[in-house]
CSV table of C-alpha atoms and ligand atoms in Angstrom, one decimal:
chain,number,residue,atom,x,y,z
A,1,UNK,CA,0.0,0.0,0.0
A,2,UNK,CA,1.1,3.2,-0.5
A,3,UNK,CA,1.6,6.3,2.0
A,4,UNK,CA,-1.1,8.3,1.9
A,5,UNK,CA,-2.5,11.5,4.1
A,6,UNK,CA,-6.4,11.6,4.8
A,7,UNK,CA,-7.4,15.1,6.0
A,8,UNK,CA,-11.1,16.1,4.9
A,9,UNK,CA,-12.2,19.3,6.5
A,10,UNK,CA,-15.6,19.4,5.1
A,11,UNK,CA,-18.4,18.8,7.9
A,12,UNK,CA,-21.4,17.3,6.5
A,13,UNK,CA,-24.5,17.6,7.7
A,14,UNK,CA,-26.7,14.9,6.1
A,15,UNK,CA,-30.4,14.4,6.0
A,16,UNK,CA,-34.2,15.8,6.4
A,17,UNK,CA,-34.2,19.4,7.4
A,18,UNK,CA,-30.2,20.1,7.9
A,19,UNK,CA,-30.5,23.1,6.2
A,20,UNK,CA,-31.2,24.5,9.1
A,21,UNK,CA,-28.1,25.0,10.2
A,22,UNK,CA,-26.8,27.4,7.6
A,23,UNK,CA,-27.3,30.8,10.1
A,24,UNK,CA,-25.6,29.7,12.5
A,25,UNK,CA,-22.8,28.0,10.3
A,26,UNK,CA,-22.4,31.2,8.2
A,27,UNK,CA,-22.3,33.7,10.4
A,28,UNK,CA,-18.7,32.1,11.8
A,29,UNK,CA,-17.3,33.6,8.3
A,30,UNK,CA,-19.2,37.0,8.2
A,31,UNK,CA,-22.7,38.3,7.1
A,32,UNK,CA,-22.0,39.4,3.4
A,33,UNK,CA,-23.0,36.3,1.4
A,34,UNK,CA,-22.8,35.2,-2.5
A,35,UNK,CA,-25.2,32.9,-3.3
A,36,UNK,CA,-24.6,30.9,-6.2
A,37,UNK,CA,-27.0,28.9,-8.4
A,38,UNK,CA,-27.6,27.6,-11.6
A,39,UNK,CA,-30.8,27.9,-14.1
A,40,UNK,CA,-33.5,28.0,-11.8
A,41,UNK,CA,-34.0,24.9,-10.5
A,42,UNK,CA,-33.9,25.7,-6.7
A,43,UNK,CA,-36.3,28.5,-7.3
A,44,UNK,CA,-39.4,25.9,-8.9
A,45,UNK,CA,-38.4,23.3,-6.0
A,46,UNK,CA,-38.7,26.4,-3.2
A,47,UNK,CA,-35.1,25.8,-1.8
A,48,UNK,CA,-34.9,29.3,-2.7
A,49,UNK,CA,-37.3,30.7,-1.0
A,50,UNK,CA,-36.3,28.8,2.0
A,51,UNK,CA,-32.8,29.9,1.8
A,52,UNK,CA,-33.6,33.4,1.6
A,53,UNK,CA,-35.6,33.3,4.8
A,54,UNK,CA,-33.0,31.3,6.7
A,55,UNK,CA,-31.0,34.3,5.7
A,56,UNK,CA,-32.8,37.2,6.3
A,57,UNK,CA,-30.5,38.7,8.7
A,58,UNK,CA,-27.7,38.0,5.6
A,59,UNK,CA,-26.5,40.5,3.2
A,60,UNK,CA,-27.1,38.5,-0.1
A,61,UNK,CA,-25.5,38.8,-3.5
A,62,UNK,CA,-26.4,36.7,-6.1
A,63,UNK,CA,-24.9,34.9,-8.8
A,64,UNK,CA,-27.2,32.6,-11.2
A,65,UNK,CA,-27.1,31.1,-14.1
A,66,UNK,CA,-24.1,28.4,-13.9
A,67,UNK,CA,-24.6,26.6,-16.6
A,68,UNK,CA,-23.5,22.4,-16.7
A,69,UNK,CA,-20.2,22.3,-17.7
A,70,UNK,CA,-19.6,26.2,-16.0
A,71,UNK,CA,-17.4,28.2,-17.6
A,72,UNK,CA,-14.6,31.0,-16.5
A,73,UNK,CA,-17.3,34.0,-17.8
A,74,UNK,CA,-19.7,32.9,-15.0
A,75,UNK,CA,-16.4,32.6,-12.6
A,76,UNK,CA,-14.7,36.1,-13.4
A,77,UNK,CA,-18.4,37.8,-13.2
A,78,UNK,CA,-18.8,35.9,-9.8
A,79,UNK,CA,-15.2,36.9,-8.3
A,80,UNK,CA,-15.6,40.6,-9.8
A,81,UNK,CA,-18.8,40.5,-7.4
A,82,UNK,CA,-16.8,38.8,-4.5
A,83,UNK,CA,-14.0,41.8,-4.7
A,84,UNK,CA,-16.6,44.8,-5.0
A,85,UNK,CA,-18.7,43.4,-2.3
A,86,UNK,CA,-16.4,42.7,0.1
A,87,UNK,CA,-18.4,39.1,0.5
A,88,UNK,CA,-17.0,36.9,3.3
A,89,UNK,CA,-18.4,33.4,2.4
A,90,UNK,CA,-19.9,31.6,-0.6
A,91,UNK,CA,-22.6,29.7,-0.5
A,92,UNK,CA,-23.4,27.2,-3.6
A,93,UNK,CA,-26.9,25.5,-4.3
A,94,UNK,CA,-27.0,23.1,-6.7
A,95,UNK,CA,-24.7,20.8,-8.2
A,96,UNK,CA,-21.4,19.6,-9.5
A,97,UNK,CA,-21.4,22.8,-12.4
A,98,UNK,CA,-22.5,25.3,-9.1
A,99,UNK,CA,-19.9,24.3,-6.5
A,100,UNK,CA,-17.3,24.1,-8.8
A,101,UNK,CA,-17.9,27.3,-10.7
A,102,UNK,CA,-17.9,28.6,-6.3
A,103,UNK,CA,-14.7,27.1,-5.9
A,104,UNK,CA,-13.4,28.4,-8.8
A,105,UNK,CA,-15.0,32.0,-7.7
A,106,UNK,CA,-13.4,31.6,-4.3
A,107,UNK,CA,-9.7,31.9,-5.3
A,108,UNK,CA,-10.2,33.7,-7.9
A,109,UNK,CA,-11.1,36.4,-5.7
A,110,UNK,CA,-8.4,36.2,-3.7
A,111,UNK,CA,-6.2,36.9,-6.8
A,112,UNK,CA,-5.0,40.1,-9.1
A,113,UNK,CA,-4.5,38.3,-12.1
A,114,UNK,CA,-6.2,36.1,-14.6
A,115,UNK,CA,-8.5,33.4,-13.2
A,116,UNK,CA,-7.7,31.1,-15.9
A,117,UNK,CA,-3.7,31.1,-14.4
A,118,UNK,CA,-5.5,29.6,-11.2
A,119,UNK,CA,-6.3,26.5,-13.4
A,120,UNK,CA,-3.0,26.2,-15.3
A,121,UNK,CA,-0.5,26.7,-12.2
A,122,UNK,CA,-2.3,25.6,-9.1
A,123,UNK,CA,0.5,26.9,-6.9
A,124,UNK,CA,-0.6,30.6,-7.4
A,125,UNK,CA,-3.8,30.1,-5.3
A,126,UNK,CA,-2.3,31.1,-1.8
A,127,UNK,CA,-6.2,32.2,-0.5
A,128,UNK,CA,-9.6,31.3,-1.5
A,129,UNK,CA,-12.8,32.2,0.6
A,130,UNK,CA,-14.7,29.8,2.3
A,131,UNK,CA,-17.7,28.2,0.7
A,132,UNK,CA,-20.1,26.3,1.7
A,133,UNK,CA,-23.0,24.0,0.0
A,134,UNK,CA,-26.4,22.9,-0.4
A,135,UNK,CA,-26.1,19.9,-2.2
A,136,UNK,CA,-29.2,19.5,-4.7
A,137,UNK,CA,-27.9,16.7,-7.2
A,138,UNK,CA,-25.8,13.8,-5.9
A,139,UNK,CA,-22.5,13.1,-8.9
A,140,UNK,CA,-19.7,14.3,-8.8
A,141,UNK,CA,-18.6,14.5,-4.9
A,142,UNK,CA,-17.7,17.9,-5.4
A,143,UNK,CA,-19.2,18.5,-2.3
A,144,UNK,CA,-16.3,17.0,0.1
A,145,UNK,CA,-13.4,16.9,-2.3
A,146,UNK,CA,-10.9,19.8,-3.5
A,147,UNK,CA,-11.4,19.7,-7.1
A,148,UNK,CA,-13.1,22.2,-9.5
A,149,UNK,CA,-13.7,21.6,-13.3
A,150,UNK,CA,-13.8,24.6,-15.1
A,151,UNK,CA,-14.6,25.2,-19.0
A,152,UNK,CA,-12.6,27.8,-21.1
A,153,UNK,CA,-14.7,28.4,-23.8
A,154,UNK,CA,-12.4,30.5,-25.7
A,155,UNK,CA,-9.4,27.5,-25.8
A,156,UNK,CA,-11.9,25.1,-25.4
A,157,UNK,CA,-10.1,23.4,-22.3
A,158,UNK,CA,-11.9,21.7,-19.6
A,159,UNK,CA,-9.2,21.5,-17.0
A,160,UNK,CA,-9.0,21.2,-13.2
A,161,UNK,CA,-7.7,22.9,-10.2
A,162,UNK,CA,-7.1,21.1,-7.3
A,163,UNK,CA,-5.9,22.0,-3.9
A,164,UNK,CA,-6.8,22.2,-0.3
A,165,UNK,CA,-8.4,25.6,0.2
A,166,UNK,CA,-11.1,24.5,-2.0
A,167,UNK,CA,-12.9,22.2,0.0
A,168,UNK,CA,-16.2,23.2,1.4
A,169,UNK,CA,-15.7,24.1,4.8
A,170,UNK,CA,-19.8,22.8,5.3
A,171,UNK,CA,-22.0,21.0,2.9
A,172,UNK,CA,-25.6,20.4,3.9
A,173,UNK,CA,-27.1,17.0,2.1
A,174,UNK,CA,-30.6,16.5,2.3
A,175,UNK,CA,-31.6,13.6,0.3
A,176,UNK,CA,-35.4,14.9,-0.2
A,177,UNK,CA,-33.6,17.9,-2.4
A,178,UNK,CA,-33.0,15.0,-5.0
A,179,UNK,CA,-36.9,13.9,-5.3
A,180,UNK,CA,-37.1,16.7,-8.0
A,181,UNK,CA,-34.1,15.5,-10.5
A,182,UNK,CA,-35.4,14.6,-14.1
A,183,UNK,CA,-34.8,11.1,-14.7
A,184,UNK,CA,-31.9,12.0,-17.0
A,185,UNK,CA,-29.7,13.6,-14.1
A,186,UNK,CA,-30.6,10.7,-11.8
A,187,UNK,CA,-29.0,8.5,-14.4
A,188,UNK,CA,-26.1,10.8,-14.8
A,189,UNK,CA,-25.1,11.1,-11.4
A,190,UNK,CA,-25.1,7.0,-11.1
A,191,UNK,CA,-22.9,6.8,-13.8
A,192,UNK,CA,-20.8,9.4,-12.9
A,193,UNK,CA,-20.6,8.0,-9.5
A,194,UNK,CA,-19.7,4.8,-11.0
A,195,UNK,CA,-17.1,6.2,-12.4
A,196,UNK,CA,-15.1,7.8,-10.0
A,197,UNK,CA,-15.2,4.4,-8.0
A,198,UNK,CA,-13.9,2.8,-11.4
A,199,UNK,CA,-11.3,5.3,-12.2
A,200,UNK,CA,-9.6,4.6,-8.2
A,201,UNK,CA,-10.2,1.0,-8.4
A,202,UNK,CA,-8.4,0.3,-11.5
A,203,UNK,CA,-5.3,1.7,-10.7
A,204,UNK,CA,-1.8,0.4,-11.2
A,205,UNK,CA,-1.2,-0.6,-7.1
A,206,UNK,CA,-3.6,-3.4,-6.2
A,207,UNK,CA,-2.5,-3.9,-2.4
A,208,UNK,CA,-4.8,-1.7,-0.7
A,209,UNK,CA,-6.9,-4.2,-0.6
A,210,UNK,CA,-9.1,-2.5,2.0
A,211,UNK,CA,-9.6,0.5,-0.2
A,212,UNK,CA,-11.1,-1.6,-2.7
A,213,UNK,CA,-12.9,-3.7,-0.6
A,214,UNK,CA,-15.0,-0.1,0.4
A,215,UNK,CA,-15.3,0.8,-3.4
A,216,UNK,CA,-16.6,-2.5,-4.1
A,217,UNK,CA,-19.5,-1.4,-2.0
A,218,UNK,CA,-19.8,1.5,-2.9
A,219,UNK,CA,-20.3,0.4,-6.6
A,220,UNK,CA,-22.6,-2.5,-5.2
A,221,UNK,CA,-24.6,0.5,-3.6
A,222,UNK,CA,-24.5,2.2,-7.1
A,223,UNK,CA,-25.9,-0.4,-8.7
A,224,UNK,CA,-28.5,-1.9,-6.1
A,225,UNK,CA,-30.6,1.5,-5.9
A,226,UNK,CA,-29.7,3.9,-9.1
A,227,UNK,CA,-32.9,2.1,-11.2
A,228,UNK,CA,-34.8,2.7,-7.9
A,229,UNK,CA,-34.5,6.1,-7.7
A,230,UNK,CA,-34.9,6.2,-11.1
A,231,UNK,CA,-38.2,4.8,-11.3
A,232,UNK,CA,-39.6,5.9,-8.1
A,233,UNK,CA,-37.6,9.9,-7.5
A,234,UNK,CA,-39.3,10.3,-3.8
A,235,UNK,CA,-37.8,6.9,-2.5
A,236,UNK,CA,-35.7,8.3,0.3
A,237,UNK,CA,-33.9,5.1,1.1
A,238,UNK,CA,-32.4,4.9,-2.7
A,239,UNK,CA,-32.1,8.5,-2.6
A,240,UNK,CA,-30.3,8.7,0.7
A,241,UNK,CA,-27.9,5.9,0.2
A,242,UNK,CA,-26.3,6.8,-3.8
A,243,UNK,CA,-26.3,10.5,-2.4
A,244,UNK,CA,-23.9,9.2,0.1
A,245,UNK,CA,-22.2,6.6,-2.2
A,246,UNK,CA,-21.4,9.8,-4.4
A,247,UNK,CA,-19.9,11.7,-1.7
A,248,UNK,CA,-17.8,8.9,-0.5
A,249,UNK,CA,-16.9,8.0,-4.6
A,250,UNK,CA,-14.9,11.0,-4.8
A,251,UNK,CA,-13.8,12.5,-1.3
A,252,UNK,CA,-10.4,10.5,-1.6
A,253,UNK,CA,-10.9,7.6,0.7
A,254,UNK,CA,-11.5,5.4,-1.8
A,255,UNK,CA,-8.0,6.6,-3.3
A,256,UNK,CA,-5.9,6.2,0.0
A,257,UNK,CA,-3.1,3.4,-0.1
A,258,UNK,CA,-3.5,3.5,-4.1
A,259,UNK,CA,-2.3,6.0,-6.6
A,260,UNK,CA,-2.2,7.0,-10.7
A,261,UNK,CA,-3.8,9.1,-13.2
A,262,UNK,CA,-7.3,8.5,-14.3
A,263,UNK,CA,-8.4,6.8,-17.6
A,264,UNK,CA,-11.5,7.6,-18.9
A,265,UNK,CA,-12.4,11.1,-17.2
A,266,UNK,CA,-9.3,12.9,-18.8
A,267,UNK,CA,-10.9,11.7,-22.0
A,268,UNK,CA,-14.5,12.4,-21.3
A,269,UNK,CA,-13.3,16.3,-20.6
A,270,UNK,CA,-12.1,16.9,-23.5
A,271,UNK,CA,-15.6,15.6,-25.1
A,272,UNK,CA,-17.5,17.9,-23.1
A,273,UNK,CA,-15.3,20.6,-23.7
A,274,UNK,CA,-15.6,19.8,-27.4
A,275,UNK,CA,-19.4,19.4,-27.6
A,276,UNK,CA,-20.6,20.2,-24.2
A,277,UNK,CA,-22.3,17.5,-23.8
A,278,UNK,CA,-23.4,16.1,-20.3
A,279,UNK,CA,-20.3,14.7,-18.2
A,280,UNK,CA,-21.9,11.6,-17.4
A,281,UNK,CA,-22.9,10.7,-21.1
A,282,UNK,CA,-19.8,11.0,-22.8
A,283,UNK,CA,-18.5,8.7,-19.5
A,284,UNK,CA,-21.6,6.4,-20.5
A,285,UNK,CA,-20.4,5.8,-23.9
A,286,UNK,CA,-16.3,6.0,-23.0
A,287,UNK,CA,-16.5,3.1,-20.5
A,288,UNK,CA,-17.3,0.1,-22.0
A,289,UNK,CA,-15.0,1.2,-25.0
A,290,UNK,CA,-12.5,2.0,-22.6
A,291,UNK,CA,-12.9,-1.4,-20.6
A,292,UNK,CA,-12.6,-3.5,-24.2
A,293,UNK,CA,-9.4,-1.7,-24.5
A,294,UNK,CA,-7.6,-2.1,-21.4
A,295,UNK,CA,-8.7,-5.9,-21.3
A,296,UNK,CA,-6.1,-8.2,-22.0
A,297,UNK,CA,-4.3,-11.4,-20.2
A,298,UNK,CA,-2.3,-9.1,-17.3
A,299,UNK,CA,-5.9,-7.1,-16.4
A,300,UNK,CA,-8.1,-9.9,-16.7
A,301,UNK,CA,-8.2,-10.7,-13.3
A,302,UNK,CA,-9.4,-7.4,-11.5
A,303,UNK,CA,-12.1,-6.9,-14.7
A,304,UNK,CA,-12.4,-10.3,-13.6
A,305,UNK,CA,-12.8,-9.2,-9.5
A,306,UNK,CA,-15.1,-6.5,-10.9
A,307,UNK,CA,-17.4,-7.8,-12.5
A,308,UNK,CA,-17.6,-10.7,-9.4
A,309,UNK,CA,-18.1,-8.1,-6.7
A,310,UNK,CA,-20.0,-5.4,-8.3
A,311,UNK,CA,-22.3,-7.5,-10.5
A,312,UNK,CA,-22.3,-10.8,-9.1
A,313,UNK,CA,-20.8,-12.7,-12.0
A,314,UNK,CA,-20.2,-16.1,-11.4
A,315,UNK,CA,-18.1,-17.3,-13.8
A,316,UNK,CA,-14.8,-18.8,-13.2
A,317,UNK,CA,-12.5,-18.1,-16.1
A,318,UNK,CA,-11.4,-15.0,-15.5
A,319,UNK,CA,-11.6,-13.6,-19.0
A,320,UNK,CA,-14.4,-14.9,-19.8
A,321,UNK,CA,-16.0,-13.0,-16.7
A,322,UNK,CA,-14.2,-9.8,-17.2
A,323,UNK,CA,-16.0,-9.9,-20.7
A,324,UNK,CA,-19.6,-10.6,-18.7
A,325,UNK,CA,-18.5,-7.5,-16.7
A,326,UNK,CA,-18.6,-5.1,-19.4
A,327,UNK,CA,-21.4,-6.3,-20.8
A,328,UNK,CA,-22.9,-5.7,-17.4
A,329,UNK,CA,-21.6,-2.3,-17.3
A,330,UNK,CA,-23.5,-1.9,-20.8
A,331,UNK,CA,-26.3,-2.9,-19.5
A,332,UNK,CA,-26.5,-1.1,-16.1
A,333,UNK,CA,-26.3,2.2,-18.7
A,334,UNK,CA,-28.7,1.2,-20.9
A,335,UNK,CA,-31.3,0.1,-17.5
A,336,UNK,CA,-30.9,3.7,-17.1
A,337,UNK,CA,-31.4,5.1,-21.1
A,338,UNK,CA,-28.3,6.4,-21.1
A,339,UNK,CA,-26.6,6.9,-25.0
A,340,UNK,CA,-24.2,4.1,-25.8
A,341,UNK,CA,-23.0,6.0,-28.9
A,342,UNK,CA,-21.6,9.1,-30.1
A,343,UNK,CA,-23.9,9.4,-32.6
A,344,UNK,CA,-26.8,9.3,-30.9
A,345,UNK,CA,-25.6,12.3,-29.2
A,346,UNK,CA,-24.9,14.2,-32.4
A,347,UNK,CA,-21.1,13.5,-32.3
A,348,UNK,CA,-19.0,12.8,-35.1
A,349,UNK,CA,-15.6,11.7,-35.9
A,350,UNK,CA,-14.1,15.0,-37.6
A,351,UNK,CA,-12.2,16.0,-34.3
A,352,UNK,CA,-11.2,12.4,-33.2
A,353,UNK,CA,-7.5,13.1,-33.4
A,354,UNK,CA,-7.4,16.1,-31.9
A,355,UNK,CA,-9.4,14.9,-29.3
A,356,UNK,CA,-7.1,12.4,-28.9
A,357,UNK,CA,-4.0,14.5,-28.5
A,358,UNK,CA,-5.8,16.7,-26.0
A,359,UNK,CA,-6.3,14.1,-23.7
A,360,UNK,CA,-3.0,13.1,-23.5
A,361,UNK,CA,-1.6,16.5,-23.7
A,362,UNK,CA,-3.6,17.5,-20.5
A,363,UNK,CA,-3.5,14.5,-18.2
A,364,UNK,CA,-1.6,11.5,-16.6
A,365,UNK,CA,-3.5,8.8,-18.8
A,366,UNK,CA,-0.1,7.8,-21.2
A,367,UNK,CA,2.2,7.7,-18.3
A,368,UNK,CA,0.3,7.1,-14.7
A,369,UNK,CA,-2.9,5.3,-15.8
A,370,UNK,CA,-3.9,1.6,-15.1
A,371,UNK,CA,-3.0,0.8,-18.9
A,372,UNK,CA,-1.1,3.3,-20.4
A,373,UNK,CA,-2.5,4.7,-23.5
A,374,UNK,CA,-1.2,6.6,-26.3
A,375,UNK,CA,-2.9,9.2,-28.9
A,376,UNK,CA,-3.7,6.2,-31.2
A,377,UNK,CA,-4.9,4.3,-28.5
A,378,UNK,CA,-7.2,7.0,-27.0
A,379,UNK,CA,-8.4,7.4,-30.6
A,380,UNK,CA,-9.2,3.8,-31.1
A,381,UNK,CA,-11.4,4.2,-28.0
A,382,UNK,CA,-13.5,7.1,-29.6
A,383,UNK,CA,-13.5,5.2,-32.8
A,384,UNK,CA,-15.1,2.2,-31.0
A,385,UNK,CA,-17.3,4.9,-30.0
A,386,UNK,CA,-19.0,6.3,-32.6
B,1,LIG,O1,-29.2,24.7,-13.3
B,1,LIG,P1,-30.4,24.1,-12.6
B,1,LIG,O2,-31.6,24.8,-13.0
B,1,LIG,O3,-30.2,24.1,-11.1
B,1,LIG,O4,-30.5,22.6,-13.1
B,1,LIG,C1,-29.6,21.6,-12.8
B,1,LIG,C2,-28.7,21.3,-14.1
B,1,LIG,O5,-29.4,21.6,-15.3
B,1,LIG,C3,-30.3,20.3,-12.6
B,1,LIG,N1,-30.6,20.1,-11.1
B,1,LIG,C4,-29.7,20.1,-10.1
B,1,LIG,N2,-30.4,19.8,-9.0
B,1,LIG,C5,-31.7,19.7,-9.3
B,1,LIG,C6,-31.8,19.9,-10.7
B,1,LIG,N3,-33.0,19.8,-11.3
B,1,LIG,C7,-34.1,19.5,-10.5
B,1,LIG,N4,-34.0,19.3,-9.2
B,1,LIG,C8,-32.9,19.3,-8.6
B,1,LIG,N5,-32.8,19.0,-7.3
B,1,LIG,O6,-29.3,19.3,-12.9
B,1,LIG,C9,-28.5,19.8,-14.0
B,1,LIG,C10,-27.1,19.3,-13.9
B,1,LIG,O7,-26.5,19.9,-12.8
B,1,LIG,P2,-24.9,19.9,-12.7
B,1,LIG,O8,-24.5,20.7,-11.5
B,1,LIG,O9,-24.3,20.3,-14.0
B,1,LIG,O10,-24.6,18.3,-12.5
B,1,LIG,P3,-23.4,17.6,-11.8
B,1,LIG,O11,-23.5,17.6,-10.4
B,1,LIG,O12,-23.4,16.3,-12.5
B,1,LIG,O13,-22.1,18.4,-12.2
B,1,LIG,C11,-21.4,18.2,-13.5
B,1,LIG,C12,-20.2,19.1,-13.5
B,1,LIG,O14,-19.2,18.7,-12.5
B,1,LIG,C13,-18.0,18.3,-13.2
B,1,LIG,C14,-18.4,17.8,-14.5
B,1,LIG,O15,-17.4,17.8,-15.5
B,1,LIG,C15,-19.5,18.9,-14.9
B,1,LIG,O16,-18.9,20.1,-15.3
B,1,LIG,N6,-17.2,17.3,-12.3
B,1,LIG,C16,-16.8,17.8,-11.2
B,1,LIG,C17,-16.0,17.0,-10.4
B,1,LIG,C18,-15.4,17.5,-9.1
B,1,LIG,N7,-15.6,18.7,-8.8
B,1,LIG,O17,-14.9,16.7,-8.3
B,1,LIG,C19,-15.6,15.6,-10.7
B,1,LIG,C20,-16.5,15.0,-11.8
B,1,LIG,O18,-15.9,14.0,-12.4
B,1,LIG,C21,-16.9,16.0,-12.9
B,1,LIG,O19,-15.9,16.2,-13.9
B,2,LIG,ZN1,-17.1,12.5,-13.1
């Protein structure tokens, strides 16, 4: 196993009602507030409405309109707000697209320069403000982890910034907040969940075998309740349990003892930065492609693992059950009417090679990954794609 640190600062307050807590939890930063939220969502579900009267005795800015996928226009307009306003905390409704665009906000306002340099040399953000969240779509972790994923439209770059200062210092989760999802982002966030489990467990060091043993049921959990809350949005108990499975997929403890660069996320970026399409879609269609290439004789036997422990496969061969895993994977997607093709979502293959040399370019996937891939072999997985 490898060494590892584990230091999470975020304090989560999960269930019915927690909101509650947000006057007395803000007020330890100051009174001057931006609010951040995305289309309109928390306004038709009356999250709104109750935040505003939690935070009556607040001076509120606002900042709406984060898009999926947000962008660096919605984070400079947000920090130019932070700086004028002297605001002392951030507070982010919504999603994946509304804490990061916060994160993003929260250095960046702590900074003289170009936000984008924030993104492409992480060792310039010395100070962010502190944010906190109401968590209304369970995905991406965001949440509980350090990481922002911000678009530049005008380079067309989806990139990252990670580091420390960017976790939420309080994120409420209230599982009823997720009764009003459209099917389609129920689906997304179970895939994308699934995901980040997959991307940590198929790493190159396979002796922390206690941090997959706690994926494994987290993907389990994935998988026993996403067509549940899928087909029945109020159930609390599906609800409850894949909005914690998403926090724990991606708040790094499912990483301790382990170590490497993703493979299909860096990949899946630069699709959405192409085509802005939703994350979890282009990691709907990637995956299997992605598993069919990384098979071979040396992997067979954690695909193999896999597709035992997360899908109950019973096979004994162990290629022959790593194939019955991805088609279980397929399957899972398709329970959940999630594209399997490019195509279907109006992609074509004009781009395929620069695609390719992006994704490499901007990540560890040809170096650090579980199989190492090259700009032919990232384009033979979008080719299987289309
Ligand atoms: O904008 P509104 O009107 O609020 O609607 C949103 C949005 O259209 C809607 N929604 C959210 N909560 C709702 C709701 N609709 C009804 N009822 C509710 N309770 O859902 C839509 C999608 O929201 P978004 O925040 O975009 O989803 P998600 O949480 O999946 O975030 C996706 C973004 O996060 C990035 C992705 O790349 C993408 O940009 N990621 C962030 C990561 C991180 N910070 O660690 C890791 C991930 O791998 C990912 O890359
Ligand atoms: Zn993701």
């Amino acid at each position: 196993m490898n060494n590892f640190t584990f230091n999470i600062p975020t304090d989560i307050r999960f269930g019915r009602g927690q909101v509650e807590c947000l006057p007395e939890e803000l007020s330890k930063y100051g009174k001057r507030v931006l609010l951040v939220y995305g289309g309109g969502s928390i306004k038709k579900t009356g999250l709104y409405d109750t935040i505003k009267e939690l935070l009556s005795d607040f001076e509120i800015y606002e900042l709406n309109g984060i898009e999926p996928n947000p962008k660096l226009t919605s984070v400079e307009a947000g920090a130019s707000v932070c700086k004028e306003k002297k605001v002392d905390v951030i507070l982010a409704v919504g999603g994946g697209s509304v804490i990061d665009a916060s994160k993003h906000i929260a250095c960046a306002s702590c900074y003289d320069g170009d936000a984008w340099d924030l993104v492409l040399d992480r060792s310039l953000v010395k100070k962010a403000l502190p944010i906190a969240v109401v968590l209304t779509i369970c995905a991406t972790g965001s949440e509980m982890n350090s990481g922002a994923v911000i678009t530049n439209e005008k380079t067309k770059e989806k990139l990252e910034i990670n580091t420390p200062l960017l976790y939420p210092r309080l994120s409420v989760c209230d599982p009823t907040y997720l009764f009003t999802l459209p099917k389609k982002q129920t689906a997304a966030g179970a895939v994308d969940t699934l995901s980040h489990v997959m991307e940590q467990y198929f790493q190159p060091n396979d002796e922390a075998y206690i941090t997959d043993e706690l994926s494994e049921a987290v993907m389990r959990t994935v998988v026993k309740y996403a067509k549940v809350a899928y087909e029945v949005p109020t159930d609390y108990e599906a609800r409850s349990n894949l909005m914690w499975a998403s926090t724990l997929g991606l708040n790094h403890l499912l990483t301790v003892g382990k170590g490497g660069a993703w493979s299909v996320h860096p990949i899946e970026h630069v699709v959405s930065a192409f085509y802005d399409i939703t994350h979890a879609v282009g990691l709907a269609i990637l995956t299997p492609a992605w598993m069919e290439s990384a098979l071979s004789d040396e992997t067979a036997p954690r695909f193999a693992r896999f597709a035992r422990e997360v899908f109950h496969v019973s096979e004994k061969d162990d290629m022959k059950a790593a194939v019955l895993g991805i088609e279980k994977v397929k399957a899972f997607n398709k329970s959940l009417d999630m594209p399997a093709k490019f195509s279907e979502v109006g992609i074509a293959d004009e781009r395929f090679e620069e695609m390719a040399k992006e994704a490499v370019r901007t990540s560890g996937i040809a170096k650090r990954s579980y199989v190492k891939m090259d700009e032919a072999c990232v384009y033979e997985i979008l080719e299987k794609c289309k």
